[in-house]
XYZ file of C-alpha atoms in Angstrom:
409
model
C 122.241 -114.248 -69.928
C 125.117 -115.048 -67.656
C 128.328 -113.788 -69.086
C 131.132 -115.961 -68.105
C 131.817 -117.676 -71.151
C 132.541 -114.319 -72.223
C 135.832 -113.911 -70.013
C 138.685 -114.429 -72.831
C 137.319 -111.659 -74.957
C 138.304 -109.293 -71.889
C 141.653 -110.955 -70.966
C 143.405 -109.106 -74.142
C 143.217 -106.094 -75.590
C 141.840 -105.455 -79.210
C 141.131 -104.056 -81.920
C 139.018 -107.400 -82.244
C 137.453 -108.917 -85.302
C 133.580 -109.978 -84.660
C 131.681 -112.235 -87.197
C 128.056 -113.418 -86.876
C 127.938 -116.224 -89.552
C 124.845 -117.785 -90.887
C 125.780 -121.564 -91.529
C 122.146 -123.065 -92.085
C 122.567 -123.744 -95.802
C 121.382 -127.291 -96.866
C 121.453 -127.106 -100.654
C 123.895 -128.865 -103.170
C 126.066 -125.639 -103.368
C 126.258 -124.945 -99.970
C 129.833 -125.292 -99.646
C 130.580 -122.861 -102.010
C 127.969 -120.860 -100.772
C 129.962 -120.919 -97.105
C 133.320 -120.224 -98.819
C 131.906 -117.287 -100.815
C 130.087 -115.466 -97.471
C 133.562 -116.250 -95.267
C 135.566 -114.545 -98.185
C 133.178 -111.765 -97.826
C 133.632 -111.291 -94.066
C 137.559 -111.627 -94.968
C 137.356 -108.776 -97.394
C 135.059 -106.610 -95.188
C 137.336 -106.904 -92.148
C 140.111 -105.956 -94.418
C 138.606 -102.819 -95.774
C 137.927 -101.799 -92.404
C 141.480 -101.862 -91.687
C 142.152 -105.350 -89.919
C 145.409 -107.172 -90.079
C 146.113 -109.717 -92.321
C 147.007 -112.467 -89.775
C 143.366 -112.212 -88.099
C 141.407 -111.936 -91.393
C 143.205 -115.238 -92.447
C 142.589 -116.839 -88.837
C 138.602 -116.027 -89.525
C 138.352 -116.968 -93.013
C 139.970 -120.435 -91.976
C 137.467 -120.832 -88.994
C 134.334 -119.671 -91.076
C 135.105 -122.423 -93.595
C 135.449 -125.054 -91.434
C 132.151 -124.395 -89.402
C 129.531 -127.331 -89.697
C 126.697 -126.798 -91.972
C 122.907 -127.552 -91.056
C 120.208 -126.142 -89.134
C 121.815 -127.282 -85.466
C 123.098 -124.913 -84.659
C 121.854 -122.047 -86.892
C 124.899 -119.961 -86.984
C 128.694 -119.313 -85.071
C 129.644 -115.619 -83.525
C 133.284 -115.647 -84.273
C 135.844 -113.249 -82.068
C 139.546 -112.869 -83.317
C 142.212 -110.760 -82.162
C 146.468 -110.399 -82.865
C 145.934 -113.257 -85.439
C 144.154 -115.783 -83.699
C 140.512 -116.854 -83.098
C 139.880 -116.140 -79.152
C 136.167 -117.413 -78.784
C 133.549 -119.294 -81.014
C 129.491 -119.097 -79.678
C 127.591 -121.382 -81.082
C 123.765 -119.102 -81.864
C 120.374 -120.367 -81.254
C 118.987 -117.795 -84.125
C 120.471 -117.304 -87.628
C 122.086 -113.550 -87.975
C 119.188 -111.435 -89.787
C 119.962 -111.048 -93.481
C 121.640 -114.038 -94.634
C 125.069 -112.466 -95.040
C 127.643 -112.012 -92.340
C 127.393 -109.473 -89.915
C 131.000 -108.373 -89.638
C 132.863 -105.277 -87.205
C 136.304 -104.381 -86.668
C 136.539 -101.959 -83.536
C 138.472 -101.532 -80.007
C 135.869 -103.788 -78.226
C 134.295 -107.471 -79.219
C 131.176 -106.942 -80.701
C 128.965 -108.833 -78.482
C 125.720 -106.812 -78.157
C 124.009 -109.117 -80.929
C 124.565 -111.987 -78.618
C 122.005 -110.810 -76.102
C 119.263 -112.148 -79.041
C 121.142 -114.782 -81.367
C 123.060 -116.811 -78.658
C 121.268 -119.053 -75.688
C 120.031 -116.246 -73.191
C 118.268 -118.862 -70.733
C 119.421 -119.427 -67.680
C 121.602 -122.390 -66.938
C 119.980 -125.510 -66.091
C 121.546 -128.384 -63.563
C 119.839 -132.024 -64.748
C 120.264 -134.957 -62.372
C 120.124 -138.530 -63.585
C 118.475 -140.386 -60.920
C 118.196 -143.833 -60.108
C 118.023 -146.434 -57.235
C 121.895 -146.322 -56.882
C 122.900 -142.626 -57.116
C 122.661 -140.094 -59.778
C 124.566 -138.527 -62.292
C 124.594 -134.210 -62.859
C 125.004 -132.290 -65.828
C 125.168 -128.838 -66.440
C 123.254 -127.046 -69.586
C 123.486 -123.409 -70.760
C 124.893 -121.037 -73.107
C 127.983 -123.047 -73.885
C 126.217 -126.633 -74.412
C 125.778 -129.148 -72.082
C 128.866 -130.374 -69.992
C 128.996 -133.229 -67.114
C 128.915 -132.111 -63.433
C 129.878 -135.245 -61.525
C 128.207 -137.740 -59.892
C 127.154 -139.327 -56.562
C 127.006 -142.973 -55.874
C 124.966 -144.534 -52.951
C 125.037 -148.048 -51.390
C 124.370 -150.670 -54.200
C 122.998 -153.419 -52.032
C 120.172 -154.333 -51.660
C 118.645 -152.397 -54.022
C 116.520 -154.882 -55.862
C 113.368 -156.587 -54.292
C 112.499 -160.132 -54.728
C 109.676 -161.209 -56.168
C 108.986 -163.767 -53.618
C 106.283 -163.078 -50.930
C 107.535 -165.295 -48.155
C 107.439 -163.957 -44.903
C 111.005 -164.778 -44.404
C 111.847 -162.415 -46.966
C 110.031 -159.188 -45.184
C 113.422 -158.146 -43.557
C 115.217 -157.986 -46.949
C 112.338 -155.813 -48.343
C 112.898 -153.697 -45.772
C 116.392 -153.141 -46.268
C 115.704 -152.571 -49.873
C 113.642 -149.592 -48.945
C 116.061 -148.265 -46.546
C 118.681 -148.376 -49.138
C 116.525 -146.318 -51.586
C 115.864 -143.698 -49.226
C 119.090 -143.493 -47.654
C 120.526 -143.065 -51.625
C 117.876 -140.308 -52.354
C 119.073 -138.691 -49.336
C 122.440 -138.650 -50.350
C 121.518 -137.618 -53.638
C 119.275 -134.550 -52.321
C 122.446 -133.292 -50.004
C 124.695 -133.983 -53.416
C 122.458 -131.895 -55.402
C 122.049 -128.934 -52.485
C 126.046 -128.733 -52.665
C 126.301 -128.583 -56.332
C 123.515 -125.876 -56.969
C 125.065 -123.376 -54.592
C 128.332 -124.081 -56.671
C 127.432 -123.811 -60.317
C 125.463 -121.224 -61.327
C 122.267 -123.018 -62.343
C 119.048 -121.346 -61.788
C 116.771 -124.339 -63.003
C 117.210 -128.122 -61.295
C 115.476 -130.734 -63.917
C 115.070 -134.091 -61.881
C 115.013 -137.067 -64.452
C 114.379 -140.879 -63.773
C 111.646 -143.337 -62.657
C 108.985 -141.400 -60.803
C 109.869 -142.782 -57.389
C 113.482 -141.892 -57.160
C 112.744 -138.807 -58.521
C 109.926 -137.560 -55.851
C 111.850 -139.027 -53.556
C 115.003 -137.110 -53.876
C 112.493 -133.976 -54.610
C 110.825 -134.289 -51.264
C 114.107 -134.177 -49.385
C 115.412 -130.801 -51.074
C 115.690 -127.509 -49.245
C 112.239 -125.659 -49.784
C 114.046 -122.666 -51.847
C 115.627 -125.360 -54.074
C 112.158 -127.034 -54.747
C 110.608 -123.729 -55.685
C 113.436 -124.093 -58.965
C 112.746 -127.580 -59.723
C 111.056 -129.483 -62.336
C 110.531 -133.005 -62.602
C 111.040 -134.733 -66.243
C 109.265 -137.510 -67.830
C 112.054 -138.795 -69.900
C 115.700 -139.665 -69.264
C 117.634 -141.900 -67.092
C 121.212 -142.510 -66.187
C 123.026 -143.924 -69.020
C 123.818 -147.185 -66.721
C 120.689 -147.444 -65.338
C 120.088 -151.093 -64.954
C 117.521 -152.891 -67.436
C 115.748 -149.852 -68.462
C 118.567 -147.921 -69.307
C 119.252 -148.889 -73.143
C 115.589 -148.520 -73.921
C 115.131 -145.147 -72.298
C 118.275 -143.562 -73.282
C 117.551 -143.988 -77.204
C 118.018 -141.057 -79.392
C 114.348 -140.242 -79.184
C 114.012 -140.172 -75.275
C 117.281 -138.109 -75.435
C 115.415 -135.705 -77.418
C 112.682 -135.677 -75.497
C 114.612 -134.840 -72.365
C 116.341 -132.313 -73.829
C 113.114 -130.694 -75.155
C 111.600 -130.859 -71.566
C 115.152 -128.966 -70.167
C 115.038 -126.484 -72.589
C 111.292 -125.569 -71.824
C 111.902 -125.588 -67.984
C 114.670 -123.108 -68.895
C 112.649 -121.087 -70.987
C 109.792 -120.597 -68.682
C 111.732 -119.697 -65.689
C 113.366 -116.992 -68.134
C 110.063 -115.743 -69.279
C 109.179 -115.576 -65.300
C 112.357 -113.925 -64.546
C 111.515 -111.492 -67.446
C 108.263 -110.734 -65.814
C 109.844 -110.150 -62.294
C 112.637 -107.842 -63.419
C 110.184 -105.472 -65.771
C 108.076 -104.896 -62.325
C 110.928 -104.061 -60.702
C 112.157 -101.868 -63.397
C 108.356 -99.967 -63.770
C 108.596 -99.934 -59.733
C 112.150 -98.386 -59.600
C 112.507 -96.126 -62.078
C 110.720 -93.538 -60.274
C 111.629 -92.011 -56.706
C 110.284 -93.576 -53.546
C 109.116 -91.441 -50.773
C 112.293 -91.343 -49.707
C 114.021 -90.489 -52.987
C 115.295 -93.605 -53.538
C 115.707 -95.240 -57.654
C 116.171 -98.665 -57.827
C 116.441 -98.674 -61.628
C 118.303 -96.551 -64.272
C 117.715 -96.147 -68.031
C 119.458 -93.608 -70.589
C 123.102 -93.970 -71.704
C 124.612 -91.119 -69.108
C 122.523 -92.642 -65.938
C 123.820 -96.676 -67.061
C 127.502 -95.465 -67.796
C 127.605 -93.873 -64.168
C 125.935 -97.047 -62.802
C 128.533 -99.369 -64.590
C 131.394 -97.593 -63.579
C 130.275 -97.751 -59.903
C 129.309 -101.582 -60.351
C 125.620 -100.773 -59.170
C 124.411 -102.811 -62.165
C 122.698 -106.058 -61.319
C 120.699 -106.677 -64.223
C 121.310 -105.330 -67.372
C 118.178 -104.992 -69.716
C 118.107 -104.979 -73.367
C 116.108 -104.192 -75.892
C 117.439 -105.515 -79.438
C 115.734 -102.902 -81.637
C 116.261 -99.987 -79.220
C 118.242 -96.921 -80.563
C 120.731 -96.801 -77.564
C 122.484 -99.565 -78.234
C 124.561 -98.297 -81.058
C 125.166 -94.703 -79.679
C 128.673 -93.882 -79.155
C 130.552 -93.820 -75.616
C 134.062 -93.883 -74.430
C 135.906 -96.738 -73.133
C 139.796 -97.252 -71.878
C 141.480 -100.645 -71.768
C 139.509 -101.872 -68.390
C 136.270 -102.428 -68.161
C 135.364 -99.587 -65.581
C 136.654 -97.251 -68.001
C 134.259 -95.760 -69.793
C 132.261 -92.329 -70.060
C 129.388 -91.058 -71.699
C 131.808 -88.620 -73.445
C 135.117 -87.937 -74.102
C 135.564 -84.837 -72.175
C 135.260 -87.053 -69.234
C 139.012 -88.230 -69.136
C 138.696 -88.528 -65.228
C 136.773 -91.940 -66.204
C 139.230 -93.032 -68.492
C 142.342 -93.625 -66.883
C 145.980 -92.671 -68.572
C 145.031 -94.713 -71.929
C 143.765 -93.090 -75.116
C 140.185 -93.873 -74.857
C 138.343 -95.234 -77.878
C 134.793 -94.868 -79.447
C 132.521 -98.034 -78.775
C 129.139 -99.017 -79.187
C 127.289 -98.367 -75.528
C 125.660 -102.137 -75.889
C 129.216 -103.568 -76.285
C 130.536 -101.312 -73.257
C 127.945 -102.148 -71.192
C 128.139 -105.959 -71.884
C 131.832 -105.672 -70.964
C 131.376 -103.873 -67.668
C 128.631 -106.460 -67.080
C 130.752 -109.246 -67.737
C 133.495 -107.941 -65.428
C 131.194 -107.276 -62.331
C 129.136 -110.346 -62.699
C 125.747 -108.676 -63.471
C 123.212 -110.548 -65.211
C 121.583 -109.576 -68.711
C 118.154 -109.960 -69.899
C 116.867 -109.537 -73.104
C 113.483 -108.049 -73.267
C 111.148 -107.336 -76.208
C 107.840 -106.661 -76.684
C 106.670 -110.123 -77.788
C 108.334 -111.687 -74.687
C 106.616 -109.617 -72.103
C 103.888 -112.296 -70.524
C 100.354 -111.194 -70.358
C 99.159 -109.263 -67.655
C 102.657 -107.347 -67.320
C 102.898 -103.629 -68.729
C 104.832 -103.313 -71.698
C 106.511 -100.177 -70.537
C 110.269 -101.308 -71.738
C 113.352 -99.314 -71.252
C 113.777 -95.977 -73.076
C 116.245 -96.432 -75.798
C 116.469 -99.957 -75.374
C 118.780 -99.834 -72.727
C 118.051 -100.150 -68.800
C 119.066 -101.943 -65.253
C 117.919 -103.088 -61.982
C 120.559 -101.545 -59.578
C 122.398 -103.177 -56.856
C 121.851 -100.278 -54.337
C 119.705 -97.449 -55.219
C 120.709 -93.830 -56.096
C 119.724 -91.290 -53.675
C 117.866 -89.255 -56.220
C 118.668 -88.610 -59.749
C 122.554 -88.706 -60.693
C 124.041 -86.230 -62.498
C 123.971 -86.258 -66.186
C 120.743 -87.218 -67.221
C 119.097 -89.233 -64.081
C 118.007 -92.595 -63.547
C 114.906 -92.138 -65.687
C 116.465 -89.398 -67.737
C 115.821 -89.134 -71.507
C 119.581 -87.459 -72.296
C 121.670 -89.866 -74.682
C 125.718 -89.742 -74.908
C 126.277 -87.612 -78.216
C 129.911 -88.849 -78.477
C 131.090 -85.173 -77.996
């Protein structure tokens, strides 16, 4: 999971109201049930000390959410009397009722399991004249620009007369020139947009021509789709862009992102298992246990945060200041908490805030997600990390592989 979309949550101070809300009702009394659950969330927030303005803002947003199977729920975050972020979920919160928290940090931990955690994908809708680009990820699908090549000549003529051979050759040259321009533009956009999977949609000839011109490292991240064309793609466009065609393409894109996510989890777990033990020269490339993770986060060492949702360490206490880098395993470690009055926070929420601030990635790792052939040796306690640079031996306070946990003392 790339955490850039959480930026608004860390640009202002709390306390924060966080509500995970199921919207899958389809019965005749769905509207009444939605209002009842929204009222329950509002009352829980009030009981936990939330101000009236924030309670009211959350209630108003919850009762206005659309009902139905897609999306199955929303995560709503509010502070200071206004809703700051509303995230669509890909799985409904467990238990049916709202999951509610009022605390110094936004309760982002459940997003790792309930929101879209698959890597973002760049989709290119290609035809003979150019391509349109779309970026799809945790916040939905968004247009990402287009490239337009030469528009003449691009259509062959039906005649087989020898006098037309030069024209047919010109058509072929135009196709090849446009494919090269699309490939160059894709390379540039790929480097800037943060996508991890590239999906090429369109007619097979155009897809393959663009694919062949991509750099080898980008081809390794590329999948060709059997469905989807540009909205203005000539006579085939209207038929190929029916609702059914768009749905099939969306499924192909989702499958490509999910397949890459599984590969990435397998690779990360292999690295974690190899890196948690000291190498011959004493270097440790992975961390687990709350004290070691907190130390790594303070030093911006965390490259990939691994989260096993059911792990007990997720809800262990740590202490935080106003800034993402101000966190400590114990309240007595005031040297790490700045001049602010420290607050108690959940370990998963504090580490996710730090990961978002430092550009670290986050992976949800569960037994059911581990591919066949990969050892199911997940992080102790449910939290682990791959490090940007290694420790020279075990760090003080629990070690990279240590089992000591924060006590909140």
